[in-house]
Short mmCIF file of C-alpha atoms and ligand atoms in Angstrom, two decimals:
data_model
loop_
_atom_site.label_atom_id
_atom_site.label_comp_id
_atom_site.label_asym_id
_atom_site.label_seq_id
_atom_site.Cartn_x
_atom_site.Cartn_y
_atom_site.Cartn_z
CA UNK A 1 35.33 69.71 -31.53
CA UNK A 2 37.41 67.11 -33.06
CA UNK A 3 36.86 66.30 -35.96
CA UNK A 4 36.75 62.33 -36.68
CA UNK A 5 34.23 60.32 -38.97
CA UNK A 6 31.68 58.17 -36.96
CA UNK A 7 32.87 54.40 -36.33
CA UNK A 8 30.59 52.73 -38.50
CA UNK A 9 30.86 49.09 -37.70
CA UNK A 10 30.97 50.21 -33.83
CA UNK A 11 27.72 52.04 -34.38
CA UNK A 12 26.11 49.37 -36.28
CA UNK A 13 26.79 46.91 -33.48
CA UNK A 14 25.73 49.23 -31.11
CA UNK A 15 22.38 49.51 -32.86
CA UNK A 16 21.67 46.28 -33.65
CA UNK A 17 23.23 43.65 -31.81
CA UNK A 18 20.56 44.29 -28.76
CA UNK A 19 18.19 43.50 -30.86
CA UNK A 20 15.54 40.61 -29.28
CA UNK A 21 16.37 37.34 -30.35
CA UNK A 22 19.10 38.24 -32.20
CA UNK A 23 20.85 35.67 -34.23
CA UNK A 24 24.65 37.60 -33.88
CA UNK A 25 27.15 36.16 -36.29
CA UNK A 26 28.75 39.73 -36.73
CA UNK A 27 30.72 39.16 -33.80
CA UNK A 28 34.63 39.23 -34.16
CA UNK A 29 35.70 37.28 -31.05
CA UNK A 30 36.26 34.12 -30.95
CA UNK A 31 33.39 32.66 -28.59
CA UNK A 32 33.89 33.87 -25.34
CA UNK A 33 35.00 32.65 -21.98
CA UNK A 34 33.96 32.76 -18.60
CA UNK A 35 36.37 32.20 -15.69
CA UNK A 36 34.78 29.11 -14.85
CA UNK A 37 35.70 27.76 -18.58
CA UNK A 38 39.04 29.53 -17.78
CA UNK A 39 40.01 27.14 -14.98
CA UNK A 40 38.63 24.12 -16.82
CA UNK A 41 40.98 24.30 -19.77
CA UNK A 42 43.60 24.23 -17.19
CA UNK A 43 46.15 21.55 -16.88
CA UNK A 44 46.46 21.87 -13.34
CA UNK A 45 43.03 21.38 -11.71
CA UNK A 46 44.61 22.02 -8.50
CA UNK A 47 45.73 25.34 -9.03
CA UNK A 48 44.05 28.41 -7.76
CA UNK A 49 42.07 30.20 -10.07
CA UNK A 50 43.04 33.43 -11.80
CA UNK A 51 41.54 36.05 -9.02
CA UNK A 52 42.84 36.28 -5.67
CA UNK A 53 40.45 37.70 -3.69
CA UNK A 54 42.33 39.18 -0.35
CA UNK A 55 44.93 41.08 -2.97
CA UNK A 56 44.29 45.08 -2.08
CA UNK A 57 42.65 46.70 -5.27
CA UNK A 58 45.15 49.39 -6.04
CA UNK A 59 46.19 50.87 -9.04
CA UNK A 60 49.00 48.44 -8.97
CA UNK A 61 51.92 48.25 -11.39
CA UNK A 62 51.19 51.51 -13.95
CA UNK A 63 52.73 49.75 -17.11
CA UNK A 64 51.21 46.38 -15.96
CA UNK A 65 51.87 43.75 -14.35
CA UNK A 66 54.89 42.26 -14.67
CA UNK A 67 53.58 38.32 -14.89
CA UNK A 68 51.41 40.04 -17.70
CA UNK A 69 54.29 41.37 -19.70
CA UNK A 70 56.50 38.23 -19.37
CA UNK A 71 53.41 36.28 -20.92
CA UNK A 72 53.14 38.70 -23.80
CA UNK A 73 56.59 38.91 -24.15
CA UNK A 74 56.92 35.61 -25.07
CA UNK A 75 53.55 35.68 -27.38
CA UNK A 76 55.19 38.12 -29.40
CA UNK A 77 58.58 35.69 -29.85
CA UNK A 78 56.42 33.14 -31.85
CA UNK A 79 58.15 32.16 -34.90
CA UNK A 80 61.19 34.59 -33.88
CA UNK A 81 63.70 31.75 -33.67
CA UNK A 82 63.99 32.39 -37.57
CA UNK A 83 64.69 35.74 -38.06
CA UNK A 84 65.27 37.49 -34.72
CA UNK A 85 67.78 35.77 -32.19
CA UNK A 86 66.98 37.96 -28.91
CA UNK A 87 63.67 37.13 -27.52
CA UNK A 88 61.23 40.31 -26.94
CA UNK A 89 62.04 41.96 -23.52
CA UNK A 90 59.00 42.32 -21.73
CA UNK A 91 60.03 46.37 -20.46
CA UNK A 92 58.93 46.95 -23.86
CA UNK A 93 55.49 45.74 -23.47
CA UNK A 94 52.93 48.45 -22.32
CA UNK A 95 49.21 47.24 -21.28
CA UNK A 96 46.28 48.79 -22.17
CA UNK A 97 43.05 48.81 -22.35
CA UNK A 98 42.22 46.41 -25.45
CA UNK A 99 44.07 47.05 -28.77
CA UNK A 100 41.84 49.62 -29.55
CA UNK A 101 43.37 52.10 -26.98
CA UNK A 102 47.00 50.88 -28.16
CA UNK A 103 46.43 51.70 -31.59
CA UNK A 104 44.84 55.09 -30.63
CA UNK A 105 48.25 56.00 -27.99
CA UNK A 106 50.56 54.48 -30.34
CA UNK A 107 49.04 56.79 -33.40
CA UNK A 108 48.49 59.94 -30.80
CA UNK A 109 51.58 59.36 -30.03
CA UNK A 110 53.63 59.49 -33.16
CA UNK A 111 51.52 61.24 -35.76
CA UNK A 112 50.70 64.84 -36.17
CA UNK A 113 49.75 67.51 -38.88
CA UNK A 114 51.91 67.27 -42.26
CA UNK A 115 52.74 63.28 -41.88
CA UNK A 116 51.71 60.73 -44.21
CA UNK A 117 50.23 57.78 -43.04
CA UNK A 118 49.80 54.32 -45.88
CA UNK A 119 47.39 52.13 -44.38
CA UNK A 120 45.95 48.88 -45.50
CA UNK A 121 42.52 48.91 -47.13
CA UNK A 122 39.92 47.61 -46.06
CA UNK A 123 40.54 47.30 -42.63
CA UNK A 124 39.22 48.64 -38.93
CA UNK A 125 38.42 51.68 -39.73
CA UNK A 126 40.72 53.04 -36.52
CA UNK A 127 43.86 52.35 -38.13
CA UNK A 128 43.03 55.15 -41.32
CA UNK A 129 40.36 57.45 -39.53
CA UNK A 130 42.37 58.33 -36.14
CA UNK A 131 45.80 59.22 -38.20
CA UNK A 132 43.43 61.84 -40.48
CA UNK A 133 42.09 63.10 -37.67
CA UNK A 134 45.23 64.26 -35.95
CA UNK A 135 45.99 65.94 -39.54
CA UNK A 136 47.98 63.52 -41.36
CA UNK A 137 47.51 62.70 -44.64
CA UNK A 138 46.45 58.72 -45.35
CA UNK A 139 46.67 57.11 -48.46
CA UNK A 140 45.01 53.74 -48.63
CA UNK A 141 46.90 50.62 -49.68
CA UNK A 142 43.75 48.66 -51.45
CA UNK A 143 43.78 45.00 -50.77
CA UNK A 144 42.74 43.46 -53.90
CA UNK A 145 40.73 40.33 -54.40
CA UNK A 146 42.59 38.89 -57.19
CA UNK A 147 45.42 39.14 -54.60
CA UNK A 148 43.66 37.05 -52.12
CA UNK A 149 43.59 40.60 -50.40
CA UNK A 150 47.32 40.38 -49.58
CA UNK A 151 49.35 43.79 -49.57
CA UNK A 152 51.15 44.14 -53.05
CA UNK A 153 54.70 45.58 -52.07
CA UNK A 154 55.17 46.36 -55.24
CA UNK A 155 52.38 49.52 -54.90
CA UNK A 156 54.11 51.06 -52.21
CA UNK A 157 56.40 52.74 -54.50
CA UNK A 158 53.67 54.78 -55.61
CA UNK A 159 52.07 55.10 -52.79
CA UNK A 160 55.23 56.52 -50.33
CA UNK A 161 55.89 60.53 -50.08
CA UNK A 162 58.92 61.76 -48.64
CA UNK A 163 56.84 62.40 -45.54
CA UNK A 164 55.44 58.74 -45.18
CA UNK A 165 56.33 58.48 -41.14
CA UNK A 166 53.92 54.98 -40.89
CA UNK A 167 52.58 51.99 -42.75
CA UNK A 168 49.61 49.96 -40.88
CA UNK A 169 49.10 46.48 -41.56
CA UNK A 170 46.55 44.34 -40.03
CA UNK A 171 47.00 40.80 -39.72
CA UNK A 172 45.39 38.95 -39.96
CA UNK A 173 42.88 40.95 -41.45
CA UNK A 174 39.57 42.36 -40.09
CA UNK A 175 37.30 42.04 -42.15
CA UNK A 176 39.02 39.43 -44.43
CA UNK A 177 40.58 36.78 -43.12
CA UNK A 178 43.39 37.36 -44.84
CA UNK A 179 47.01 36.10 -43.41
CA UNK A 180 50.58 38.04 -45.05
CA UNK A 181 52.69 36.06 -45.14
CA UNK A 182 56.24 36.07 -43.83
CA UNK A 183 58.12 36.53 -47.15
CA UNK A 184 55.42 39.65 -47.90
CA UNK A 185 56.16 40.81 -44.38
CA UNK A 186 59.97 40.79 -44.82
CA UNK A 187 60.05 42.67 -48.19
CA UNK A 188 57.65 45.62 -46.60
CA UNK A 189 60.30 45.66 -43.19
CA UNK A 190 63.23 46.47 -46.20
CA UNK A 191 61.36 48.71 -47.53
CA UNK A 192 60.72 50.24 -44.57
CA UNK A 193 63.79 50.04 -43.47
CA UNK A 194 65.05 51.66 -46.76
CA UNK A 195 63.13 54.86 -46.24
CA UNK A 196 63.29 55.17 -42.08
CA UNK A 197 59.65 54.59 -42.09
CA UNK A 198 57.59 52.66 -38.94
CA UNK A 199 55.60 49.93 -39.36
CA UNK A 200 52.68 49.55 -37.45
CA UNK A 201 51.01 45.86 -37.09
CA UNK A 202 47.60 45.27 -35.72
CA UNK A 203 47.85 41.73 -34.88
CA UNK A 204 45.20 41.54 -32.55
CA UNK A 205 43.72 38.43 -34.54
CA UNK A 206 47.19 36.60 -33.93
CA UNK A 207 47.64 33.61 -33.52
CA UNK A 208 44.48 32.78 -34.95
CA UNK A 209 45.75 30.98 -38.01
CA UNK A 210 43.66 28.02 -37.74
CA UNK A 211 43.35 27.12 -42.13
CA UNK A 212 47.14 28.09 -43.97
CA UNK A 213 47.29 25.75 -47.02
CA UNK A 214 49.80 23.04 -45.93
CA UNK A 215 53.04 24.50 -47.07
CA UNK A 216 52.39 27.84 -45.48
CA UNK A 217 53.75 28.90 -42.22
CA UNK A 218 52.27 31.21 -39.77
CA UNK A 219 53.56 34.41 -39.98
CA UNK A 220 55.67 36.06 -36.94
CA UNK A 221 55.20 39.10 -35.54
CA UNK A 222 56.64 42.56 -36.99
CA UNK A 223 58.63 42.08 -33.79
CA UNK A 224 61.01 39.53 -35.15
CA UNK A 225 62.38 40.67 -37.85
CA UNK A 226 65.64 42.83 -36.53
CA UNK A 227 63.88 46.24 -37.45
CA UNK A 228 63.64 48.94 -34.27
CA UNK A 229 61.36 50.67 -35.65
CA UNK A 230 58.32 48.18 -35.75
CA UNK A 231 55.42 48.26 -33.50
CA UNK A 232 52.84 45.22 -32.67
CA UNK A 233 49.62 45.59 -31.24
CA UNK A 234 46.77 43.03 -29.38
CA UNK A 235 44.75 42.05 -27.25
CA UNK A 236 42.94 39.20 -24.72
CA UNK A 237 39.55 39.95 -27.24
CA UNK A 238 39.55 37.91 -30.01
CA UNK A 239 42.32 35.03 -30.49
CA UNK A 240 42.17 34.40 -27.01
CA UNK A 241 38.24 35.12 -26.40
CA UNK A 242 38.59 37.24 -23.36
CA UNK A 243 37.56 40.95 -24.54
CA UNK A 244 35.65 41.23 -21.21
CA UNK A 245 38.36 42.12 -19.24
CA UNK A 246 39.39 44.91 -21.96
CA UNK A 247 43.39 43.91 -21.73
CA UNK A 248 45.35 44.85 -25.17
CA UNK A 249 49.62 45.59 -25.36
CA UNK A 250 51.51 48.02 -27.27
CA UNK A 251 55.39 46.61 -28.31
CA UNK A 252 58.02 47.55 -29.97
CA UNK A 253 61.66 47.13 -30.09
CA UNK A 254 62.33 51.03 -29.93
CA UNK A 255 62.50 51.90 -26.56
CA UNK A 256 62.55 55.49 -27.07
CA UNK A 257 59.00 54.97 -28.90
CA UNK A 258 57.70 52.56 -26.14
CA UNK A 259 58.26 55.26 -23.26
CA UNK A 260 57.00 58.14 -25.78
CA UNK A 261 53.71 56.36 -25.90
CA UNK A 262 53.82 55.40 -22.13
CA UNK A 263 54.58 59.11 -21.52
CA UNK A 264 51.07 59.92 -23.30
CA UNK A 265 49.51 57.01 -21.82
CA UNK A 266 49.74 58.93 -18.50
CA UNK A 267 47.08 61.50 -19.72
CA UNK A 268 44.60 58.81 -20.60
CA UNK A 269 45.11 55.93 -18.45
CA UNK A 270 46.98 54.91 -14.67
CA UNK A 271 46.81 51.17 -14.99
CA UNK A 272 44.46 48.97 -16.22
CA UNK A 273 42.15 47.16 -13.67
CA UNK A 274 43.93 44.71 -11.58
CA UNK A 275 41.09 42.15 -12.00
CA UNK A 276 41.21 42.50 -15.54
CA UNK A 277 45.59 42.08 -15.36
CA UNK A 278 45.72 38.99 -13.32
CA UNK A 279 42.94 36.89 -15.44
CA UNK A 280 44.70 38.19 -18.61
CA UNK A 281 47.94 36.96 -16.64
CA UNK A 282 46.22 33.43 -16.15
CA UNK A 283 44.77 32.92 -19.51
CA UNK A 284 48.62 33.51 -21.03
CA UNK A 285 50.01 30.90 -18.34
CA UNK A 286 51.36 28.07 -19.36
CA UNK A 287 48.76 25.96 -17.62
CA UNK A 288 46.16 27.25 -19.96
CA UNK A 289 47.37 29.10 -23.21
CA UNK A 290 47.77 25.97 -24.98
CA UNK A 291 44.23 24.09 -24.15
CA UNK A 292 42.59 27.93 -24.64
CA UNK A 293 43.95 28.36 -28.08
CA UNK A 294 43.39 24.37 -28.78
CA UNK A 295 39.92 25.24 -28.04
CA UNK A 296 39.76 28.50 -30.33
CA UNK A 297 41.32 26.91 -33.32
CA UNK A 298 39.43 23.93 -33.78
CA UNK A 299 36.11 26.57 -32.96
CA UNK A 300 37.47 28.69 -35.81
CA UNK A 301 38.22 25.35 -38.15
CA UNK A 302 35.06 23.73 -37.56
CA UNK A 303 33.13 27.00 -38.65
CA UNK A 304 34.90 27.95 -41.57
CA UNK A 305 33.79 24.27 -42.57
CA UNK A 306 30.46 25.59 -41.77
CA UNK A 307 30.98 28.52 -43.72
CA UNK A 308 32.59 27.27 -47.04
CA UNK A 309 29.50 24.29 -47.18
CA UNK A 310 27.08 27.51 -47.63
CA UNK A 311 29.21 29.81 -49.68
CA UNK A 312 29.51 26.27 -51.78
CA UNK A 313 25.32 25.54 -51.81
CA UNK A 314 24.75 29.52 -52.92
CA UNK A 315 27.46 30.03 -55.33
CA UNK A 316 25.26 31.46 -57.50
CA UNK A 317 24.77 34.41 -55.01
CA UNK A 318 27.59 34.59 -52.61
CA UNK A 319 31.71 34.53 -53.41
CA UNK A 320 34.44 35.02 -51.50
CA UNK A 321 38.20 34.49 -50.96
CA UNK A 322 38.04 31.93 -48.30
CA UNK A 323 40.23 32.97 -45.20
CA UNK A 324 43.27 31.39 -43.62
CA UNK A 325 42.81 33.24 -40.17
CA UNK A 326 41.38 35.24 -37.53
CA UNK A 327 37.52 35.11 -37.18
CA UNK A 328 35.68 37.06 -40.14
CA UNK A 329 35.08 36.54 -43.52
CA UNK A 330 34.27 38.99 -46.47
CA UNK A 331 31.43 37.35 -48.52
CA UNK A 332 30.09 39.21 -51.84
CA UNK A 333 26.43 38.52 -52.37
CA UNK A 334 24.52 39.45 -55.66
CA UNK A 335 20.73 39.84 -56.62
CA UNK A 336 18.67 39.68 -59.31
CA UNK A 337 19.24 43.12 -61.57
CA UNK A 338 16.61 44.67 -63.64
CA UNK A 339 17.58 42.91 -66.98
CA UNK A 340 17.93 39.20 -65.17
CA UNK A 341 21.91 40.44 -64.77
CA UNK A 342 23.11 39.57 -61.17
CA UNK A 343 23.98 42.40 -59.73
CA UNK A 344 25.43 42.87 -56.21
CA UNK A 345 23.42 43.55 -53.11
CA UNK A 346 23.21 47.25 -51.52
CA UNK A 347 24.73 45.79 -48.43
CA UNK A 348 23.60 48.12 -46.22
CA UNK A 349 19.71 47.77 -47.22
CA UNK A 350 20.69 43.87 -47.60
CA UNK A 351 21.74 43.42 -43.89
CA UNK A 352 19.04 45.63 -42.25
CA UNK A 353 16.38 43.74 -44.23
CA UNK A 354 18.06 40.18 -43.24
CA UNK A 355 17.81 41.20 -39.53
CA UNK A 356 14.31 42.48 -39.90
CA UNK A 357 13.15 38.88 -41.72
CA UNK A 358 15.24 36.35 -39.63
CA UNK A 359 17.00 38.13 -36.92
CA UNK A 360 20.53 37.08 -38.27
CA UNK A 361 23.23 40.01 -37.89
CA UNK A 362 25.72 40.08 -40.36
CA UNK A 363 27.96 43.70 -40.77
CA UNK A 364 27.58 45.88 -44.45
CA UNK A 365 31.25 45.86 -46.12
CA UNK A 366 30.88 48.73 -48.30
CA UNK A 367 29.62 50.82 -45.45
CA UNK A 368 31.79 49.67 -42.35
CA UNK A 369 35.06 48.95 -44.18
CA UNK A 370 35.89 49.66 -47.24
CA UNK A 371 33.60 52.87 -48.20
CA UNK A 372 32.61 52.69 -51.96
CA UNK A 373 32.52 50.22 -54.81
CA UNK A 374 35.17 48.50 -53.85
CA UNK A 375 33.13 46.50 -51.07
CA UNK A 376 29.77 47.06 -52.59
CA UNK A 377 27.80 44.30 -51.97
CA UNK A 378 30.14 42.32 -49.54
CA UNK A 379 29.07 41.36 -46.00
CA UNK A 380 31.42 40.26 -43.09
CA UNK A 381 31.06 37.96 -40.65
CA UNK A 382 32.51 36.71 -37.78
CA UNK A 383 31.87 33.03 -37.85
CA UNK A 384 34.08 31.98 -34.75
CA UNK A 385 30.95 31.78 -32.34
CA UNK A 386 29.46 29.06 -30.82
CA UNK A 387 28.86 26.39 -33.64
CA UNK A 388 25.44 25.92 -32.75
CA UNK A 389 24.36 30.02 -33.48
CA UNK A 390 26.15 30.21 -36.89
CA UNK A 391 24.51 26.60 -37.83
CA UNK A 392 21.26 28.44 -37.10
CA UNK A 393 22.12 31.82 -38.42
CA UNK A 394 23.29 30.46 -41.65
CA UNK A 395 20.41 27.94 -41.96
CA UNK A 396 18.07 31.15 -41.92
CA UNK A 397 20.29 33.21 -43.70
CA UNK A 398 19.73 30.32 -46.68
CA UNK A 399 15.80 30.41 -46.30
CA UNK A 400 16.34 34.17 -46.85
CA UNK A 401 19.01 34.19 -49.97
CA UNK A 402 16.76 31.00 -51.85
CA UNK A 403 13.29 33.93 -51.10
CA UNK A 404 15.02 36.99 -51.95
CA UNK A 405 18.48 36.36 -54.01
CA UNK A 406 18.16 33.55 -56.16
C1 LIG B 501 41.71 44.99 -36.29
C2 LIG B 501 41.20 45.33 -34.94
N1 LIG B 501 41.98 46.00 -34.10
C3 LIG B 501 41.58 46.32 -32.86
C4 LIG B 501 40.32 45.98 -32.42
C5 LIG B 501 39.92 46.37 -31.02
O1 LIG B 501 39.79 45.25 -30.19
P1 LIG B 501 39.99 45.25 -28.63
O2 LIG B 501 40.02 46.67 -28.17
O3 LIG B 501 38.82 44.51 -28.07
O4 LIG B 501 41.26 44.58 -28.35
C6 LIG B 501 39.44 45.30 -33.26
C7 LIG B 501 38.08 44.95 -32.84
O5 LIG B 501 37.24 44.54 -33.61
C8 LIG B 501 39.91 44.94 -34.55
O6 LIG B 501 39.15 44.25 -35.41
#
């Protein structure tokens, strides 16, 4: 049997987000979509919608469609014009079946017994419990909170062996919010670089930078910054609140890489459904990427407005570092201790107890994250949902902190 630690914040959704009357702001997607919503944020009215319906339902194109790979293609050149000159040929785009199964091929595909892995910490717990299962080695890179839980290059000195074959980044970050910036990004490509190492970027929360301070840009991808051997992943799911149709991309530069990982692909998956390809296709057309992601990051604004007004009212009980993108936040929330000390919350206890008072679902840090002290006490969530459900799940959540916490 292989041998892989259970996916904690999968299993805690799984248990608990069925739950009657459930107030969900756990949820990492930005608020989803239906087609009908689809074809209103188009430009052109007109226009067919994304399915048509007398197209045979074959496997069709194995790697993808190639509308599909054109479109994320030139997702992936964002912000390129400053560092990498050839835009990102779309050949080099695989599809898959949501980031989750391009992280898993790209991993399966280039890690094995006796590698070291360095990934970032704390993070979805794919990106450091798949790599130890297929018997590498993974030390984590801690994201610190003094930091604003940005990757300190200077620790991967000390962190590298000479058999360090990847470095995993997320970002933004799940379950932060955190964004690296580009000058961060650029130092860790030279020292990748330096050492022949790959980099491995989940960006599946990209280009959901929706609160930078003013004189920050957005970051590029990995992609852009004239290194082969970097690797981006993503997906419809979250920045561009589709993960119904389960559509996620594997890129890189390296072609050798790309058709290693499409060679292992083949074991695991023929194509992804064509249904799920051509409303992917028509969410990244121009007709409607800009009005869909208009939509998502005034959603994600809005909230976080939401969001800082409570952290603001309990600061007594709740702190955080407030995030500049994606759709989660890490908040730290402390109780009343023994000797009147505020201590913080078992978070685990903490959000089983909140769901059993006021049905609001919020996920446990320490446990689905970031295992240990580190996270103790912190609890994520994923404030991009419909403004209406966090207003209420936060409202409750209050009632329950001014009973319980304060
Ligand atoms: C960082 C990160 N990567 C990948 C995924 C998988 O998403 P999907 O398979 O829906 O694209 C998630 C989902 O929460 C995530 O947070």
């Amino acid at each position: 049997m292989v041998k892989i630690e259970p996916f904690e914040v999968e299993q805690w959704m799984d248990r608990y987000e069925v739950t009657p009357g459930v107030i969900n702001i756990a949820e990492t997607c930005a608020a989803s979509v239906s087609i009908d919503e689809l074809v209103d944020l188009s430009r052109d009215k007109t226009a067919p919608g994304p399915l048509d319906t007398s197209k045979k339902l074959t496997y069709g194109a194995i790697p993808g469609s190639k509308a599909l790979r054109e479109r994320v293609a030139s997702l992936l050149d964002r912000g390129a014009s400053l560092t990498e000159t050839r835009s990102f040929p779309p050949e080099n785009v695989i599809i898959t079946q949501g980031a989750i199964s391009a992280n898993f091929l790209l991993i399966y595909t280039l890690i094995g017994p006796g590698d070291h892995v360095i990934c970032v910490y704390p993070t979805y717990q794919q990106l450091y419990d798949v790599p130890k299962s297929l018997g590498a080695e993974v030390s984590l890179w801690k994201l610190k909170e003094e930091n604003g839980y940005i990757p300190d290059i200077s620790e991967l000195e000390g962190l590298v062996k000479p058999n360090t074959k990847l470095i995993i980044i997320n970002n933004p970050n799940n379950p932060t919010g955190s964004t690296t910036p580009k000058s961060v990004l650029s130092d860790m490509v030279e020292f990748a670089r330096s050492r022949d190492i790959t980099i491995l970027s989940d960006e599946v929360y990209s280009p959901l930078y929706h609160s930078l301070p003013a004189d920050q840009e957005a970051p590029p991808s990995i992609l852009t910054f004239g290194y082969n051997k970097t690797v981006a992943t993503g997906s419809m799911s979250k920045a561009f609140a589709l993960a119904g149709i389960r559509v996620g991309w594997v890129a890189s530069r390296d072609s050798s890489l790309i058709k290693a990982v499409s060679s292992a692909r083949d074991y695991t998956t023929i194509s992804v459904s064509q249904l799920d390809d051509q409303v992917a296709s028509y969410a990244l057309s121009k007709e409607v990427l800009a009005s869909l992601m208009k939509r998502n990051l005034e959603l994600a604004k809005t909230n976080l407005g939401l969001l800082a007004e409570f952290v603001d009212k309990y600061s007594q009980v709740c702190s955080w570092v407030r995030p500049t993108a994606g759709t989660t936040a890490l908040i730290k929330f402390t109780g009343k201790g023994k000797d009147g000390k505020r201590e913080p919350v078992k978070d685990g206890e903490f959000v089983v107890d909140l769901l059993e008072e006021t049905k609001v679902l919020v996920m446990p840090g320490s446990v689905c994250f970031g295992k240990g002290e580190d996270f103790e006490g912190t609890v994520r969530i994923g404030y991009v949902c419909h403004t209406e459900v966090l207003r209420e799940g936060l409202e409750k959540m209050g009632a329950y902190v001014e009973q319980f916490l304060l």
